[in-house]
Coordinates of C-alpha atoms and ligand atoms in Angstrom, one line a residue:
M5 CA 116.9 102.8 -24.1
S6 CA 113.6 104.4 -22.8
Q7 CA 111.2 105.8 -25.2
Q8 CA 108.4 106.5 -23.2
Q9 CA 107.3 110.3 -22.1
W10 CA 108.3 111.6 -25.6
W11 CA 108.0 115.0 -24.6
R12 CA 110.8 114.6 -21.9
D13 CA 113.3 115.6 -24.6
A14 CA 111.3 116.6 -27.4
V15 CA 112.6 119.3 -29.6
I16 CA 109.0 121.4 -30.4
Y17 CA 108.9 123.7 -33.2
Q18 CA 106.7 126.9 -33.0
I19 CA 104.8 127.7 -36.0
Y20 CA 103.0 131.2 -36.0
P21 CA 100.5 130.4 -38.5
R22 CA 99.9 134.2 -39.9
S23 CA 103.5 133.9 -41.0
W24 CA 104.9 130.6 -41.8
A25 CA 103.3 129.3 -45.2
D26 CA 100.3 130.9 -47.0
H27 CA 98.4 128.6 -49.5
D28 CA 95.6 130.9 -50.8
G29 CA 97.7 134.0 -51.5
D30 CA 96.2 136.6 -49.3
G31 CA 99.4 137.4 -47.8
M32 CA 98.5 135.8 -44.5
G33 CA 99.5 132.1 -43.8
D34 CA 97.2 129.4 -43.3
L35 CA 96.6 125.8 -42.3
P36 CA 96.7 124.2 -46.0
G37 CA 99.9 126.3 -46.4
I38 CA 101.3 124.4 -43.3
T39 CA 100.3 121.0 -44.3
A40 CA 102.3 121.5 -47.5
R41 CA 105.4 122.5 -46.0
L42 CA 105.4 120.0 -43.1
P43 CA 107.9 118.1 -44.8
H44 CA 110.5 120.6 -44.0
L45 CA 110.1 119.9 -40.2
A46 CA 110.4 116.0 -40.6
G47 CA 113.4 116.8 -42.6
L48 CA 114.5 119.2 -39.7
G49 CA 114.4 116.5 -37.3
V50 CA 111.9 118.0 -34.5
D51 CA 109.3 116.0 -32.9
A52 CA 106.4 118.3 -32.6
V53 CA 104.8 121.2 -33.7
W54 CA 103.1 123.9 -31.6
L55 CA 100.7 126.4 -33.4
S56 CA 100.2 129.7 -32.3
P57 CA 96.5 130.5 -32.0
F58 CA 94.1 129.9 -35.5
Y59 CA 90.9 129.9 -33.7
T60 CA 88.0 132.4 -34.9
S61 CA 89.3 136.0 -34.0
P62 CA 89.0 139.5 -34.8
Q63 CA 93.0 139.4 -34.7
H64 CA 93.5 142.4 -32.5
D65 CA 96.2 140.3 -30.8
A66 CA 97.1 138.5 -33.7
G67 CA 94.7 135.6 -32.3
Y68 CA 95.3 135.7 -28.9
D69 CA 91.8 137.1 -28.8
V70 CA 89.8 134.3 -29.1
A71 CA 86.0 134.7 -30.4
D72 CA 85.1 130.9 -30.8
Y73 CA 87.6 128.2 -29.2
R74 CA 85.9 125.1 -31.0
D75 CA 86.5 126.6 -34.8
V76 CA 89.1 127.9 -37.0
D77 CA 89.5 131.7 -38.4
P78 CA 88.4 131.5 -42.1
R79 CA 91.8 133.5 -42.6
F80 CA 93.4 130.2 -41.6
G81 CA 91.1 127.8 -43.0
T82 CA 88.4 125.3 -41.6
L83 CA 88.4 122.4 -39.2
A84 CA 88.6 120.0 -42.1
D85 CA 91.8 121.8 -42.8
F86 CA 93.0 121.3 -39.1
D87 CA 92.0 117.6 -39.3
A88 CA 93.9 117.3 -42.8
M89 CA 97.0 118.9 -41.3
T90 CA 96.8 116.9 -38.0
A91 CA 96.8 113.9 -40.2
K92 CA 99.7 114.8 -42.2
A93 CA 101.8 115.8 -39.4
H94 CA 101.0 112.4 -37.6
E95 CA 102.0 110.6 -41.1
L96 CA 105.2 112.2 -40.9
G97 CA 105.7 111.3 -37.3
L98 CA 105.3 114.9 -35.6
R99 CA 103.1 115.5 -32.9
V100 CA 100.6 118.5 -32.9
I101 CA 100.2 121.3 -29.8
V102 CA 97.5 123.7 -30.0
D103 CA 97.8 127.0 -28.1
I104 CA 94.9 127.5 -25.2
V105 CA 94.4 130.7 -24.5
P106 CA 92.2 130.7 -21.1
N107 CA 93.1 133.7 -19.2
H108 CA 90.7 135.8 -21.5
S109 CA 88.6 135.7 -24.8
S110 CA 87.9 138.3 -27.4
S111 CA 85.5 140.9 -26.7
D112 CA 83.7 139.3 -29.5
H113 CA 83.1 136.0 -28.0
P114 CA 79.4 135.6 -27.5
W115 CA 80.0 135.3 -23.7
F116 CA 81.2 138.8 -24.0
Q117 CA 78.8 140.1 -26.0
E118 CA 75.9 138.7 -23.5
A119 CA 77.8 140.2 -20.7
L120 CA 77.6 143.7 -22.3
A121 CA 74.0 143.4 -22.7
A122 CA 73.2 142.0 -19.0
E123 CA 72.7 143.5 -15.7
P124 CA 75.5 144.2 -13.3
G125 CA 75.7 141.0 -11.0
S126 CA 74.0 138.9 -13.6
P127 CA 75.3 135.6 -14.5
E128 CA 76.4 136.7 -18.1
R129 CA 78.8 139.4 -16.2
A130 CA 80.0 136.8 -13.6
R131 CA 82.0 134.9 -16.6
Y132 CA 84.3 138.1 -16.6
M133 CA 85.9 140.6 -14.1
F134 CA 83.1 143.1 -14.0
R135 CA 83.3 145.9 -11.0
D136 CA 81.9 149.1 -10.0
G137 CA 84.3 151.8 -10.4
G138 CA 85.5 154.2 -7.7
G139 CA 85.1 157.6 -6.8
P140 CA 81.5 159.3 -6.0
N141 CA 80.4 158.7 -10.0
G142 CA 82.2 155.3 -10.2
D143 CA 84.5 156.8 -13.1
E144 CA 87.8 155.5 -11.6
A145 CA 89.4 152.4 -12.4
P146 CA 88.8 149.6 -9.7
N147 CA 92.2 149.5 -8.8
N148 CA 95.5 150.4 -10.0
W149 CA 96.5 147.4 -12.4
V150 CA 97.9 148.3 -15.9
S151 CA 97.5 146.4 -19.1
N152 CA 100.6 144.5 -20.5
F153 CA 100.4 146.3 -23.3
G154 CA 100.3 149.6 -21.9
G155 CA 97.7 152.1 -20.2
P156 CA 95.1 151.1 -17.6
A157 CA 93.9 147.4 -17.3
W158 CA 90.5 148.3 -16.9
E159 CA 88.0 149.5 -19.5
R160 CA 84.3 151.2 -18.7
V161 CA 81.4 150.0 -20.4
T162 CA 78.5 151.9 -21.7
D163 CA 75.0 150.6 -20.6
P164 CA 72.4 149.7 -23.2
D165 CA 70.5 152.9 -22.2
G166 CA 73.6 154.8 -23.0
S167 CA 74.8 155.8 -19.3
P168 CA 78.4 154.9 -18.4
G169 CA 78.4 151.5 -16.6
Q170 CA 80.9 148.9 -14.9
W171 CA 84.4 148.5 -15.4
Y172 CA 86.1 145.1 -16.8
L173 CA 89.6 144.0 -16.3
H174 CA 91.9 143.3 -19.3
L175 CA 95.3 142.5 -18.4
F176 CA 96.2 142.3 -22.1
D177 CA 94.5 144.6 -25.0
V178 CA 91.0 146.1 -24.3
S179 CA 89.5 143.5 -26.8
Q180 CA 90.8 140.9 -24.3
P181 CA 88.6 140.7 -21.5
D182 CA 89.8 138.3 -18.5
F183 CA 87.7 135.5 -17.6
D184 CA 86.5 135.2 -13.9
W185 CA 87.9 131.4 -12.8
T186 CA 86.4 131.6 -9.5
N187 CA 83.0 130.9 -11.7
A188 CA 82.6 127.3 -12.2
E189 CA 81.0 127.7 -15.7
V190 CA 84.5 129.1 -17.0
G191 CA 86.6 126.0 -15.9
D192 CA 84.0 123.6 -17.1
E193 CA 83.7 125.5 -20.5
M194 CA 87.6 125.1 -20.7
E195 CA 87.5 121.7 -20.2
S196 CA 85.2 121.0 -22.9
V197 CA 87.6 123.1 -25.2
L198 CA 90.5 120.8 -24.5
R199 CA 88.3 117.9 -25.0
F200 CA 87.2 119.1 -28.4
W201 CA 90.8 119.5 -29.6
L202 CA 92.1 116.3 -27.7
D203 CA 88.9 114.5 -29.5
R204 CA 90.5 116.0 -32.9
G205 CA 93.9 114.5 -32.4
A206 CA 95.8 117.5 -30.9
D207 CA 98.8 116.0 -28.6
G208 CA 98.6 118.6 -26.3
F209 CA 98.7 122.4 -25.1
R210 CA 100.7 125.4 -24.7
I211 CA 98.8 127.3 -22.1
D212 CA 98.9 131.1 -22.7
V213 CA 99.5 133.3 -19.9
A214 CA 99.3 130.2 -17.5
H215 CA 100.3 132.3 -14.4
G216 CA 97.4 134.7 -14.7
L217 CA 94.1 133.0 -14.4
V218 CA 93.7 133.5 -10.7
K219 CA 93.7 136.9 -9.2
V220 CA 93.8 137.6 -5.2
A221 CA 90.4 138.0 -3.9
G222 CA 89.0 141.6 -3.7
L223 CA 91.6 142.8 -6.5
P224 CA 94.1 144.9 -3.9
D225 CA 96.3 147.4 -5.8
A226 CA 99.4 146.0 -7.4
P227 CA 102.7 147.5 -5.3
A228 CA 103.4 150.6 -6.5
G229 CA 106.7 152.1 -8.3
H230 CA 107.6 148.4 -8.4
E231 CA 107.9 147.1 -12.0
I232 CA 107.1 143.6 -12.9
A233 CA 110.0 143.0 -15.0
D234 CA 112.2 143.8 -11.9
A235 CA 110.3 141.7 -9.3
V236 CA 112.1 138.8 -7.7
R237 CA 108.7 137.0 -6.9
T238 CA 106.1 137.3 -9.8
A239 CA 103.5 136.4 -6.8
D240 CA 104.2 139.8 -5.2
F241 CA 101.8 140.9 -8.0
P242 CA 98.1 140.3 -7.4
M243 CA 97.2 139.2 -10.7
W244 CA 100.1 136.7 -11.2
D245 CA 101.1 133.3 -10.2
Q246 CA 98.7 133.0 -7.4
P247 CA 98.5 129.6 -5.4
G248 CA 94.9 128.9 -6.9
V249 CA 96.3 128.7 -10.6
H250 CA 97.8 125.1 -9.6
D251 CA 94.0 123.6 -9.0
I252 CA 93.2 124.4 -12.6
Y253 CA 96.1 122.3 -13.9
W254 CA 95.8 119.3 -11.6
R255 CA 92.5 119.2 -13.1
W256 CA 93.7 119.7 -16.7
R257 CA 96.3 117.0 -16.2
K258 CA 93.6 114.4 -15.3
V259 CA 91.8 115.3 -18.5
T260 CA 95.0 114.8 -20.7
D261 CA 96.1 111.7 -18.5
S262 CA 92.6 110.3 -19.4
Y263 CA 93.7 110.1 -22.9
A264 CA 96.7 107.9 -22.5
V265 CA 96.7 104.3 -24.2
E266 CA 97.9 101.5 -22.6
G267 CA 101.5 100.6 -24.3
Q268 CA 101.7 103.7 -26.4
D269 CA 103.9 106.3 -26.1
A270 CA 101.2 109.0 -26.9
D271 CA 101.0 111.0 -23.9
R272 CA 99.1 114.3 -24.5
I273 CA 101.0 117.1 -23.0
L274 CA 100.5 120.5 -21.2
C275 CA 103.1 123.2 -21.2
A276 CA 102.7 126.4 -19.2
E277 CA 103.8 129.9 -20.7
A278 CA 104.7 131.5 -17.4
W279 CA 106.8 134.2 -16.9
V280 CA 107.4 133.6 -13.2
R281 CA 110.3 134.1 -11.0
P282 CA 112.1 132.8 -8.9
S283 CA 112.7 129.4 -10.6
E284 CA 111.5 127.5 -7.6
S285 CA 108.0 129.0 -8.0
L286 CA 108.0 128.1 -11.8
A287 CA 109.1 124.5 -11.0
L288 CA 105.9 124.2 -8.9
Y289 CA 103.7 124.2 -12.6
V290 CA 105.8 120.8 -13.1
R291 CA 105.1 118.9 -10.0
E292 CA 103.7 115.5 -9.9
G293 CA 100.1 115.1 -11.4
E294 CA 100.3 118.8 -12.7
L295 CA 101.9 120.1 -16.2
H296 CA 104.5 118.1 -18.3
Q297 CA 106.5 121.5 -19.2
S298 CA 106.8 124.9 -18.4
F299 CA 108.7 127.3 -20.5
N300 CA 112.0 128.2 -19.1
F301 CA 112.5 131.8 -19.9
S302 CA 115.5 132.7 -17.7
F303 CA 117.8 131.0 -20.4
L304 CA 116.5 133.3 -23.3
M305 CA 116.8 136.2 -20.9
S306 CA 120.6 135.6 -20.1
P307 CA 123.2 137.7 -21.4
W308 CA 125.9 136.4 -23.4
I309 CA 128.0 136.0 -20.7
A310 CA 129.6 132.6 -19.8
T311 CA 129.1 132.9 -15.8
E312 CA 125.7 134.2 -16.2
M313 CA 124.5 131.4 -18.8
Q314 CA 126.3 128.8 -16.5
Q315 CA 124.1 129.9 -13.6
V316 CA 120.9 130.1 -15.1
I317 CA 121.3 126.9 -16.6
Q318 CA 122.5 125.3 -13.3
E319 CA 119.4 127.0 -11.6
S320 CA 117.2 126.0 -14.1
L321 CA 118.4 122.2 -13.7
E322 CA 118.0 122.1 -10.0
A323 CA 114.7 124.0 -9.7
V324 CA 112.8 120.9 -11.3
E325 CA 115.1 118.4 -9.9
A326 CA 113.0 117.7 -6.9
Y327 CA 109.8 116.8 -9.3
A328 CA 111.5 114.6 -11.7
A329 CA 110.5 117.0 -14.6
P330 CA 112.3 117.8 -17.5
Q331 CA 113.5 121.2 -18.0
T332 CA 112.8 123.4 -21.1
W333 CA 114.6 125.5 -23.2
V334 CA 113.9 128.2 -25.6
L335 CA 115.7 131.2 -27.5
S336 CA 113.1 132.8 -29.5
N337 CA 109.3 133.1 -29.9
H338 CA 106.8 135.1 -31.3
D339 CA 107.1 137.6 -28.3
V340 CA 110.6 138.4 -28.2
V341 CA 113.3 139.8 -30.4
R342 CA 115.0 136.7 -32.3
H343 CA 118.2 135.7 -30.8
A344 CA 120.0 136.4 -34.0
S345 CA 119.4 140.2 -33.5
R346 CA 119.1 140.2 -29.5
L347 CA 122.4 139.0 -29.7
G348 CA 123.9 141.1 -31.6
Y349 CA 124.5 144.0 -29.1
D350 CA 127.0 144.2 -26.4
P351 CA 125.8 142.0 -23.7
V352 CA 124.3 143.8 -20.9
P353 CA 122.6 142.0 -18.0
G354 CA 118.9 142.9 -17.6
L355 CA 118.8 144.4 -20.8
L356 CA 116.2 142.2 -23.1
R357 CA 114.8 144.7 -25.8
M358 CA 111.5 143.2 -25.1
E359 CA 110.2 146.4 -26.5
G360 CA 111.2 145.7 -30.1
I361 CA 113.7 147.2 -32.3
G362 CA 112.7 150.5 -34.6
A363 CA 114.7 151.8 -37.5
D364 CA 116.0 154.7 -35.7
D365 CA 117.1 152.6 -32.6
P366 CA 120.9 151.3 -32.3
Q367 CA 120.7 148.3 -34.9
P368 CA 122.3 145.0 -33.9
D369 CA 125.4 143.8 -35.4
A370 CA 124.0 141.2 -37.8
E371 CA 127.3 139.0 -38.2
V372 CA 128.0 139.1 -34.5
G373 CA 124.3 138.1 -33.8
L374 CA 124.0 135.5 -36.1
R375 CA 127.5 133.8 -35.0
R376 CA 126.4 133.9 -31.3
A377 CA 122.7 133.0 -32.0
R378 CA 124.3 129.7 -33.9
A379 CA 126.5 129.1 -30.7
A380 CA 123.6 129.3 -28.3
T381 CA 121.6 127.0 -30.2
T382 CA 124.5 124.6 -30.3
V383 CA 124.5 124.5 -26.5
M384 CA 120.8 124.7 -26.0
L385 CA 120.4 121.4 -28.1
A386 CA 122.7 119.6 -25.9
L387 CA 121.2 120.6 -22.6
P388 CA 119.0 117.8 -20.8
G389 CA 115.5 118.3 -21.4
S390 CA 113.2 119.6 -23.9
A391 CA 113.8 122.4 -26.4
Y392 CA 111.7 124.6 -28.1
L393 CA 112.4 126.5 -31.7
Y394 CA 110.8 129.2 -33.2
Q395 CA 110.1 129.2 -37.0
G396 CA 112.7 130.7 -38.9
E397 CA 115.5 130.7 -36.5
E398 CA 116.8 127.2 -38.3
L399 CA 117.5 129.9 -41.2
G400 CA 119.2 132.5 -38.9
L401 CA 116.6 135.0 -39.4
P402 CA 117.1 138.3 -37.9
D403 CA 114.2 140.3 -36.7
A404 CA 112.8 143.0 -39.4
T405 CA 114.3 145.9 -37.4
Q406 CA 113.6 148.7 -40.1
L407 CA 109.9 147.9 -40.4
P408 CA 108.0 151.1 -41.3
D409 CA 105.9 152.3 -38.1
D410 CA 102.8 152.4 -40.3
V411 CA 102.9 148.8 -40.8
R412 CA 103.1 147.5 -37.4
Q413 CA 100.0 145.6 -36.1
D414 CA 100.8 144.6 -32.7
P415 CA 98.4 146.6 -30.3
T416 CA 101.8 147.3 -28.1
W417 CA 102.8 150.3 -30.5
E418 CA 99.6 152.1 -30.2
K419 CA 98.8 151.2 -26.7
S420 CA 102.2 152.4 -25.3
G421 CA 101.7 155.7 -26.7
H422 CA 104.2 154.6 -29.6
T423 CA 107.0 154.0 -26.9
S424 CA 107.4 150.4 -27.3
R425 CA 107.7 149.3 -30.8
G426 CA 106.3 145.6 -30.0
R427 CA 106.6 142.3 -31.6
D428 CA 106.2 142.5 -35.2
G429 CA 110.0 142.2 -36.0
C430 CA 110.0 138.7 -34.9
R431 CA 106.6 138.1 -36.8
V432 CA 107.6 138.6 -40.4
P433 CA 107.0 135.9 -42.8
V434 CA 109.5 133.1 -43.6
P435 CA 111.6 132.9 -46.6
W436 CA 111.2 129.5 -48.5
E437 CA 112.6 130.2 -52.1
G438 CA 115.2 133.3 -52.6
D439 CA 113.8 134.1 -56.0
A440 CA 110.1 133.6 -55.5
P441 CA 107.5 136.4 -55.1
S442 CA 107.2 136.9 -51.2
Y443 CA 110.4 134.7 -51.1
G444 CA 108.2 131.5 -51.5
F445 CA 105.7 132.4 -48.4
G446 CA 102.8 132.4 -50.7
P447 CA 102.1 132.4 -54.5
T448 CA 101.7 136.1 -54.8
E449 CA 103.8 139.1 -53.8
S450 CA 101.5 139.6 -50.7
S451 CA 102.9 139.4 -47.3
W452 CA 101.2 140.8 -44.1
L453 CA 104.4 142.7 -43.0
P454 CA 107.1 143.2 -45.6
Q455 CA 109.9 141.0 -45.5
P456 CA 113.5 142.6 -45.2
E457 CA 115.9 141.8 -48.6
V458 CA 118.0 139.7 -46.1
Y459 CA 115.3 137.3 -45.9
G460 CA 115.7 136.4 -49.6
E461 CA 119.4 135.1 -49.0
L462 CA 118.3 133.4 -46.1
A463 CA 115.4 131.5 -47.8
V464 CA 115.1 127.6 -47.5
D465 CA 116.5 126.9 -50.8
R466 CA 119.4 129.0 -50.5
Q467 CA 120.6 127.1 -47.5
A468 CA 119.5 123.3 -48.0
G469 CA 122.1 121.2 -48.8
V470 CA 125.0 124.3 -48.3
E471 CA 127.8 123.4 -46.0
G472 CA 128.0 125.4 -43.2
S473 CA 124.6 126.9 -43.5
T474 CA 122.5 127.8 -40.3
L475 CA 119.9 125.2 -41.6
E476 CA 122.5 122.5 -42.3
L477 CA 123.7 123.3 -38.9
Y478 CA 120.4 122.7 -37.0
R479 CA 119.8 119.7 -39.2
A480 CA 123.0 118.1 -37.7
L481 CA 122.5 119.3 -34.3
L482 CA 119.2 117.4 -34.3
R483 CA 120.3 114.4 -35.9
L484 CA 123.2 114.1 -33.3
R485 CA 120.8 115.2 -30.5
R486 CA 118.6 112.0 -31.6
E487 CA 121.5 109.6 -32.2
H488 CA 123.0 110.4 -28.8
R489 CA 119.7 111.5 -26.9
V490 CA 121.2 113.8 -25.1
G491 CA 118.2 115.4 -24.3
R492 CA 117.8 112.5 -21.6
G493 CA 121.2 113.1 -20.3
E494 CA 122.9 114.1 -17.2
L495 CA 125.3 117.5 -17.1
T496 CA 128.3 117.8 -15.4
W497 CA 130.2 121.0 -15.5
R498 CA 134.2 121.6 -16.9
D499 CA 135.8 124.6 -16.0
L500 CA 137.8 125.7 -19.2
G501 CA 138.2 129.4 -18.3
E502 CA 136.4 132.3 -17.6
H503 CA 134.9 132.6 -21.1
A504 CA 134.1 128.9 -21.6
L505 CA 130.9 127.5 -21.2
A506 CA 131.8 123.9 -20.9
F507 CA 129.9 121.0 -19.8
E508 CA 129.7 117.1 -20.5
V509 CA 126.5 115.3 -21.0
T510 CA 126.0 111.9 -20.8
S511 CA 124.9 110.1 -23.9
E512 CA 122.5 106.9 -24.3
S513 CA 124.5 105.8 -27.2
G514 CA 128.0 105.3 -25.8
P515 CA 130.5 107.9 -24.5
G516 CA 129.4 111.2 -23.5
I517 CA 129.6 114.6 -25.4
L518 CA 131.5 117.4 -24.4
V519 CA 130.0 120.9 -25.5
I520 CA 132.1 124.0 -25.3
A521 CA 131.1 127.5 -26.2
N522 CA 133.6 130.3 -26.3
V523 CA 131.4 133.1 -24.9
G524 CA 133.0 136.2 -26.2
G525 CA 137.0 135.1 -25.3
E526 CA 140.2 134.4 -26.8
F527 CA 140.6 131.2 -28.5
V528 CA 139.4 128.2 -26.4
A529 CA 141.9 125.1 -26.7
L530 CA 140.2 121.7 -27.7
P531 CA 141.1 119.0 -25.5
E532 CA 143.4 116.7 -27.5
G533 CA 142.2 113.7 -29.0
S534 CA 138.9 114.6 -29.0
E535 CA 136.4 114.4 -32.2
I536 CA 134.5 117.2 -33.4
L537 CA 130.9 116.0 -33.9
V538 CA 129.4 119.3 -34.9
A539 CA 130.6 122.9 -34.9
S540 CA 128.6 126.4 -34.7
G541 CA 131.6 127.7 -37.1
P542 CA 134.7 127.5 -38.4
I543 CA 137.3 126.1 -36.3
D544 CA 141.1 127.0 -36.3
T545 CA 142.5 123.6 -35.2
E546 CA 145.8 125.3 -34.3
Q547 CA 144.4 127.8 -32.1
G548 CA 141.3 126.2 -31.0
L549 CA 137.6 127.2 -30.7
P550 CA 137.5 131.2 -32.0
I551 CA 135.0 133.8 -30.4
D552 CA 131.2 133.2 -30.2
T553 CA 131.5 129.5 -31.5
A554 CA 130.3 126.5 -29.7
V555 CA 131.3 122.8 -30.5
W556 CA 130.2 119.1 -29.6
L557 CA 132.7 116.9 -29.2
T558 CA 133.4 113.1 -28.2
T559 CA 135.0 112.5 -24.7
S560 CA 137.0 109.4 -25.5
Ligands
GLC25 C1 101.0 135.2 -24.6 C2 101.4 135.5 -25.9 C3 101.1 136.7 -26.5 C4 99.8 137.4 -26.3 C5 99.3 137.2 -24.7 C6 98.0 137.5 -24.4 O1 101.9 136.1 -23.8 O2 102.4 134.7 -26.0 O3 101.5 136.7 -27.8 O4 100.0 138.7 -26.5 O5 99.7 136.2 -24.3 O6 97.4 136.5 -24.7

């Protein structure tokens, strides 16, 4: 049995440091809090943790606005805390993936401050995308690009003498200026940052906005009247998925490969966050010599419809076939509505609720959502490849859909002119103990976003050891996945009717596993003589698999 290249079937758990565990009681999670809670993950049975950014940052975009790539923000701790956390994780057999943010820095970064103080055309300005404005007085933005958070992607600066100056590009918040990757200094700096964390023991990187680093030369207008969300080809937009990004990642792969240790399964890995379509373009990121993984968001975006899910899974597997790279699967993260809430609505193809859910929006059906979420995860963890879990999904946490608007912190809410609620709903601190202040998130009542009451009922201590709980379901799935190594298996579809998503996956430890999900239909009869290994919900042995339930069965 091949144990090499651990990442090929790894289950990687995303920690959002602000919201996982608060050690010092200030209401914001921190690295010592994470260290103390790591045994939860060892017990869950994951292989690695990926931490969203904990760098020095003014936190205008929850840490994805980095002011110092080589330090820890005091809110989260110190470099020594990072070292202690990494040591503890390694001791528990968990790898540590750091989030690298190479598309933009914070406007507090010393480079950007130097750029503001320097002249147009200076080497200091050349590290970012400064341009003269259009129109007779230079007071029109250099092109029509819009920020991902709403509003124009350009901001005009004021020169040291007080007069209006050049404009700079920010594909995200105004406090996140885009680097100019045609400038060799930027690439050298990022390589040095990678080495800094690799030398401290990081096992790899999740690459933020990996498809955005290279822009079409001359910065032409984006296609007008054409929404990126509807684009068939992301690369039709001059700021996304341009061929030059791949050169960057070939270089990075050489860096991570240089840390390989002969005879040890110790690959340092690179995973792209690239919202790229079509699947074939996304697959290019995992070509031989390039990245190890790329998030496959098409599965997350699929509606709860068996035929659509089957098509997405099939296309995803085919897309990477040519490159002998594993596919990745993910259902929730810190940028989207949690799947226990997302799936609590009638399935509408193409409707993702990326804009978040507010108290005055139609609310998801919590029971239906949780049942489908458990079934979706039961399917996901049987798929060949690597899977990513988002903190709290193992508790079946829903999004906080009733947050008062005045506590929202995601810049999306303000920047969209209050049209998009943003991502705070999925970022609320995790409950550990049902009866403790802040549900055990920290030692005090304090929590940077208020926790819904239902989080108390879903706390870790309310579910641990309780048969049928979501936590015990995840533990069972992860144990069986490891035992049978289905992540290294091959998938074959089975036709069990319109509402059944059914496939067999080969196992490295004997007969294969048959996975069946009843996606919104009447009972699905289970094959005779099969033994149930794990099920996402109660099963009626007479009638079969109930609606919105999934099961793993032995095939012999
Ligand atoms: C990525 C992150 C998101 C962040 C954005 C800008 O999409 O996942 O949270 O806002 O990049 O860095």
